[in-house]
Structure formats: C-alpha cells, structure tokens
C-alpha cells in the first residue's frame, strides 16, 4: 500500500501524475472519497502524467468523459447519480471494462459487484481544509 499526505490540490495532482507513470492499460482505478475530497483533482493529475494537455472536468452530469492519450483512452466515470446496476448496463458501462482502456471510476461504492477483479483502489480522506490522506492499493 502507498500512503501519501497531500497539503494542497497541487500535491494531490502531482502525486497522481507520478502514479500515472506506473500504470498501463487495461486497468481500472476506483476512487473513494467524500464530496470535495479531491477525486477530480486526482484524475486531472493522473491525466497530466499521461501528457494529456486538455481540460479535465468532473463527469457528474455527463456520467463519463473520455480522454485520448498516447495510444489508448482514459474513461473517467462518475457513478454518483446512477441508481442501479441496470442503469449501468443501459449506459454501456460493461463495454468499457474490456479493452485497451484505463477506467477511473468515482463513487463506485454501490456497484462493487460490477467492477473488474483486482482494481487499483485509491482512497482520499479529508483530514483538514486543504489536507488529504491518500492511500493506494493494488499497485
């Protein structure tokens, strides 16, 4: 397990940027953390580590954003508004679990049975206004 204390959004982004250099597709990363814990900041840093230069935003309303990097795609899911496994299948979620992708999934809590085996798990915990405890398992 990797543990890291982040004292700022920039720390979180830089940590994720370095982590991205160790991960290749196919892979799934599950992001756990309360609202405002830094899940999207983590994703922004991760994509920066893959040399993605475009804008990175939370897919809260879109459900999924796709980012083309190198010779593969990063799919960034936000399952906060998804209410059932049936709804997951309706949006084609399972189509993205196989293939040359890195899937980053926010709010996977209610859908762990639908996730691939042995994902990378990232837990972001707010420990202060700007500080976060980040734990990574599965690398």
PDB file of C-alpha atoms in Angstrom:
ATOM      1  CA  UNK A   1       0.000   0.000   0.000  1.00  0.00           C
ATOM      2  CA  UNK A   2       1.162   3.509  -0.826  1.00  0.00           C
ATOM      3  CA  UNK A   3       0.289   6.289   1.625  1.00  0.00           C
ATOM      4  CA  UNK A   4       0.657   9.994   0.950  1.00  0.00           C
ATOM      5  CA  UNK A   5      -0.303  13.176   2.784  1.00  0.00           C
ATOM      6  CA  UNK A   6      -1.418  15.950   0.455  1.00  0.00           C
ATOM      7  CA  UNK A   7      -1.341  19.522   1.721  1.00  0.00           C
ATOM      8  CA  UNK A   8      -2.891  21.076  -1.397  1.00  0.00           C
ATOM      9  CA  UNK A   9      -4.666  20.397  -4.672  1.00  0.00           C
ATOM     10  CA  UNK A  10      -1.269  20.681  -6.361  1.00  0.00           C
ATOM     11  CA  UNK A  11       0.148  17.968  -4.073  1.00  0.00           C
ATOM     12  CA  UNK A  12      -2.746  15.670  -4.980  1.00  0.00           C
ATOM     13  CA  UNK A  13      -2.284  16.351  -8.695  1.00  0.00           C
ATOM     14  CA  UNK A  14       1.490  15.795  -8.510  1.00  0.00           C
ATOM     15  CA  UNK A  15       1.053  12.534  -6.589  1.00  0.00           C
ATOM     16  CA  UNK A  16      -1.405  11.264  -9.211  1.00  0.00           C
ATOM     17  CA  UNK A  17       0.883  12.451 -12.017  1.00  0.00           C
ATOM     18  CA  UNK A  18       3.700  10.259 -10.692  1.00  0.00           C
ATOM     19  CA  UNK A  19       1.331   7.345 -10.127  1.00  0.00           C
ATOM     20  CA  UNK A  20       0.163   7.514 -13.750  1.00  0.00           C
ATOM     21  CA  UNK A  21       3.683   6.703 -14.912  1.00  0.00           C
ATOM     22  CA  UNK A  22       3.384   3.270 -13.243  1.00  0.00           C
ATOM     23  CA  UNK A  23       0.026   2.238 -14.727  1.00  0.00           C
ATOM     24  CA  UNK A  24      -0.711   0.824 -18.168  1.00  0.00           C
ATOM     25  CA  UNK A  25      -3.954  -0.349 -19.760  1.00  0.00           C
ATOM     26  CA  UNK A  26      -6.025  -2.321 -19.316  1.00  0.00           C
ATOM     27  CA  UNK A  27      -6.616  -1.111 -15.764  1.00  0.00           C
ATOM     28  CA  UNK A  28      -9.421   0.123 -13.536  1.00  0.00           C
ATOM     29  CA  UNK A  29      -8.928   2.644 -10.744  1.00  0.00           C
ATOM     30  CA  UNK A  30     -11.673   3.044  -8.142  1.00  0.00           C
ATOM     31  CA  UNK A  31     -11.720   6.430  -6.404  1.00  0.00           C
ATOM     32  CA  UNK A  32     -13.277   6.579  -2.941  1.00  0.00           C
ATOM     33  CA  UNK A  33     -13.778   9.806  -1.023  1.00  0.00           C
ATOM     34  CA  UNK A  34     -16.453  12.178   0.128  1.00  0.00           C
ATOM     35  CA  UNK A  35     -17.580  15.190  -1.867  1.00  0.00           C
ATOM     36  CA  UNK A  36     -14.653  17.588  -2.217  1.00  0.00           C
ATOM     37  CA  UNK A  37     -12.027  15.005  -1.249  1.00  0.00           C
ATOM     38  CA  UNK A  38     -10.068  15.545  -4.459  1.00  0.00           C
ATOM     39  CA  UNK A  39     -11.207  12.787  -6.811  1.00  0.00           C
ATOM     40  CA  UNK A  40     -11.321  15.054  -9.857  1.00  0.00           C
ATOM     41  CA  UNK A  41      -8.038  16.738  -8.870  1.00  0.00           C
ATOM     42  CA  UNK A  42      -6.508  13.263  -8.673  1.00  0.00           C
ATOM     43  CA  UNK A  43      -7.834  12.467 -12.154  1.00  0.00           C
ATOM     44  CA  UNK A  44      -6.541  15.769 -13.540  1.00  0.00           C
ATOM     45  CA  UNK A  45      -3.053  15.000 -12.201  1.00  0.00           C
ATOM     46  CA  UNK A  46      -3.224  11.425 -13.447  1.00  0.00           C
ATOM     47  CA  UNK A  47      -4.037  12.610 -16.965  1.00  0.00           C
ATOM     48  CA  UNK A  48      -1.256  15.185 -16.763  1.00  0.00           C
ATOM     49  CA  UNK A  49       1.092  12.288 -16.008  1.00  0.00           C
ATOM     50  CA  UNK A  50      -0.026  10.739 -19.295  1.00  0.00           C
ATOM     51  CA  UNK A  51       0.765  14.017 -21.104  1.00  0.00           C
ATOM     52  CA  UNK A  52      -2.876  14.946 -21.662  1.00  0.00           C
ATOM     53  CA  UNK A  53      -2.944  18.716 -22.168  1.00  0.00           C
ATOM     54  CA  UNK A  54      -6.690  19.356 -22.480  1.00  0.00           C
ATOM     55  CA  UNK A  55      -9.280  20.373 -19.922  1.00  0.00           C
ATOM     56  CA  UNK A  56     -10.277  17.774 -17.318  1.00  0.00           C
ATOM     57  CA  UNK A  57     -13.622  18.127 -15.581  1.00  0.00           C
ATOM     58  CA  UNK A  58     -15.854  16.069 -13.342  1.00  0.00           C
ATOM     59  CA  UNK A  59     -18.286  13.917 -15.323  1.00  0.00           C
ATOM     60  CA  UNK A  60     -21.030  14.344 -12.709  1.00  0.00           C
ATOM     61  CA  UNK A  61     -23.719  15.203 -15.245  1.00  0.00           C
ATOM     62  CA  UNK A  62     -22.223  13.536 -18.323  1.00  0.00           C
ATOM     63  CA  UNK A  63     -21.575  10.313 -16.327  1.00  0.00           C
ATOM     64  CA  UNK A  64     -18.419   9.682 -18.393  1.00  0.00           C
ATOM     65  CA  UNK A  65     -15.697  11.760 -20.007  1.00  0.00           C
ATOM     66  CA  UNK A  66     -13.164  10.243 -22.391  1.00  0.00           C
ATOM     67  CA  UNK A  67      -9.598  11.412 -22.853  1.00  0.00           C
ATOM     68  CA  UNK A  68      -7.399  10.151 -25.680  1.00  0.00           C
ATOM     69  CA  UNK A  69      -3.794   9.802 -24.562  1.00  0.00           C
ATOM     70  CA  UNK A  70      -0.868   8.110 -26.265  1.00  0.00           C
ATOM     71  CA  UNK A  71      -2.306   5.016 -27.929  1.00  0.00           C
ATOM     72  CA  UNK A  72      -5.234   4.405 -25.595  1.00  0.00           C
ATOM     73  CA  UNK A  73      -8.224   6.073 -23.952  1.00  0.00           C
ATOM     74  CA  UNK A  74      -8.868   7.007 -20.329  1.00  0.00           C
ATOM     75  CA  UNK A  75     -12.546   6.747 -19.370  1.00  0.00           C
ATOM     76  CA  UNK A  76     -13.473   8.878 -16.344  1.00  0.00           C
ATOM     77  CA  UNK A  77     -16.776   7.782 -14.797  1.00  0.00           C
ATOM     78  CA  UNK A  78     -18.816   9.432 -12.051  1.00  0.00           C
ATOM     79  CA  UNK A  79     -21.425   6.967 -10.765  1.00  0.00           C
ATOM     80  CA  UNK A  80     -22.899   9.311  -8.140  1.00  0.00           C
ATOM     81  CA  UNK A  81     -26.214   9.713  -9.981  1.00  0.00           C
ATOM     82  CA  UNK A  82     -26.505   6.098 -11.158  1.00  0.00           C
ATOM     83  CA  UNK A  83     -29.185   4.306  -9.172  1.00  0.00           C
ATOM     84  CA  UNK A  84     -28.969   0.659 -10.239  1.00  0.00           C
ATOM     85  CA  UNK A  85     -26.893  -1.973 -11.946  1.00  0.00           C
ATOM     86  CA  UNK A  86     -29.467  -1.999 -14.725  1.00  0.00           C
ATOM     87  CA  UNK A  87     -28.808   1.692 -15.328  1.00  0.00           C
ATOM     88  CA  UNK A  88     -25.076   0.928 -15.508  1.00  0.00           C
ATOM     89  CA  UNK A  89     -25.706  -1.548 -18.306  1.00  0.00           C
ATOM     90  CA  UNK A  90     -28.026   0.895 -20.088  1.00  0.00           C
ATOM     91  CA  UNK A  91     -25.176   3.406 -20.385  1.00  0.00           C
ATOM     92  CA  UNK A  92     -22.904   0.670 -21.750  1.00  0.00           C
ATOM     93  CA  UNK A  93     -20.605   0.612 -18.722  1.00  0.00           C
ATOM     94  CA  UNK A  94     -19.598  -3.018 -19.229  1.00  0.00           C
ATOM     95  CA  UNK A  95     -18.387  -2.243 -22.774  1.00  0.00           C
ATOM     96  CA  UNK A  96     -15.561  -0.185 -21.290  1.00  0.00           C
ATOM     97  CA  UNK A  97     -14.322  -2.832 -18.866  1.00  0.00           C
ATOM     98  CA  UNK A  98     -12.720  -4.849 -21.649  1.00  0.00           C
ATOM     99  CA  UNK A  99     -10.285  -3.236 -23.995  1.00  0.00           C
ATOM    100  CA  UNK A 100      -7.228  -1.057 -24.060  1.00  0.00           C
ATOM    101  CA  UNK A 101      -8.550   1.460 -21.520  1.00  0.00           C
ATOM    102  CA  UNK A 102      -7.697   2.904 -18.180  1.00  0.00           C
ATOM    103  CA  UNK A 103     -11.000   3.393 -16.365  1.00  0.00           C
ATOM    104  CA  UNK A 104     -11.103   5.863 -13.490  1.00  0.00           C
ATOM    105  CA  UNK A 105     -14.326   5.458 -11.542  1.00  0.00           C
ATOM    106  CA  UNK A 106     -15.615   7.918  -8.948  1.00  0.00           C
ATOM    107  CA  UNK A 107     -18.337   6.827  -6.497  1.00  0.00           C
ATOM    108  CA  UNK A 108     -18.082   3.065  -7.189  1.00  0.00           C
ATOM    109  CA  UNK A 109     -19.381   2.235  -3.686  1.00  0.00           C
ATOM    110  CA  UNK A 110     -22.803   0.878  -4.702  1.00  0.00           C
ATOM    111  CA  UNK A 111     -21.527  -1.078  -7.693  1.00  0.00           C
ATOM    112  CA  UNK A 112     -18.548  -3.071  -6.459  1.00  0.00           C
ATOM    113  CA  UNK A 113     -20.103  -6.295  -7.792  1.00  0.00           C
ATOM    114  CA  UNK A 114     -19.947  -4.804 -11.301  1.00  0.00           C
ATOM    115  CA  UNK A 115     -16.270  -3.846 -11.130  1.00  0.00           C
ATOM    116  CA  UNK A 116     -13.454  -5.924 -12.612  1.00  0.00           C
ATOM    117  CA  UNK A 117     -11.359  -8.151 -10.402  1.00  0.00           C
ATOM    118  CA  UNK A 118      -8.321  -6.651  -8.699  1.00  0.00           C
ATOM    119  CA  UNK A 119      -8.750  -2.945  -9.446  1.00  0.00           C
ATOM    120  CA  UNK A 120      -6.432  -0.288  -8.115  1.00  0.00           C
ATOM    121  CA  UNK A 121      -8.169   1.319  -5.133  1.00  0.00           C
ATOM    122  CA  UNK A 122      -7.499   4.954  -4.246  1.00  0.00           C
ATOM    123  CA  UNK A 123      -8.956   6.336  -1.015  1.00  0.00           C
ATOM    124  CA  UNK A 124      -8.909  10.104  -0.478  1.00  0.00           C
ATOM    125  CA  UNK A 125      -9.768  11.273   3.019  1.00  0.00           C
ATOM    126  CA  UNK A 126     -10.196  14.903   4.019  1.00  0.00           C
ATOM    127  CA  UNK A 127      -8.118  15.455   7.139  1.00  0.00           C
ATOM    128  CA  UNK A 128      -8.322  19.255   7.130  1.00  0.00           C
ATOM    129  CA  UNK A 129      -9.463  22.121   4.954  1.00  0.00           C
ATOM    130  CA  UNK A 130      -6.631  21.564   2.467  1.00  0.00           C
ATOM    131  CA  UNK A 131      -5.074  18.312   3.649  1.00  0.00           C
ATOM    132  CA  UNK A 132      -5.849  14.815   2.438  1.00  0.00           C
ATOM    133  CA  UNK A 133      -4.671  11.344   3.346  1.00  0.00           C
ATOM    134  CA  UNK A 134      -4.339   9.304   0.149  1.00  0.00           C
ATOM    135  CA  UNK A 135      -3.996   5.526   0.189  1.00  0.00           C
ATOM    136  CA  UNK A 136      -3.421   3.411  -2.913  1.00  0.00           C
ATOM    137  CA  UNK A 137      -3.812  -0.371  -3.005  1.00  0.00           C
ATOM    138  CA  UNK A 138      -3.310  -2.764  -5.874  1.00  0.00           C
ATOM    139  CA  UNK A 139      -0.153  -1.450  -7.496  1.00  0.00           C
TER     140      UNK A 139
END
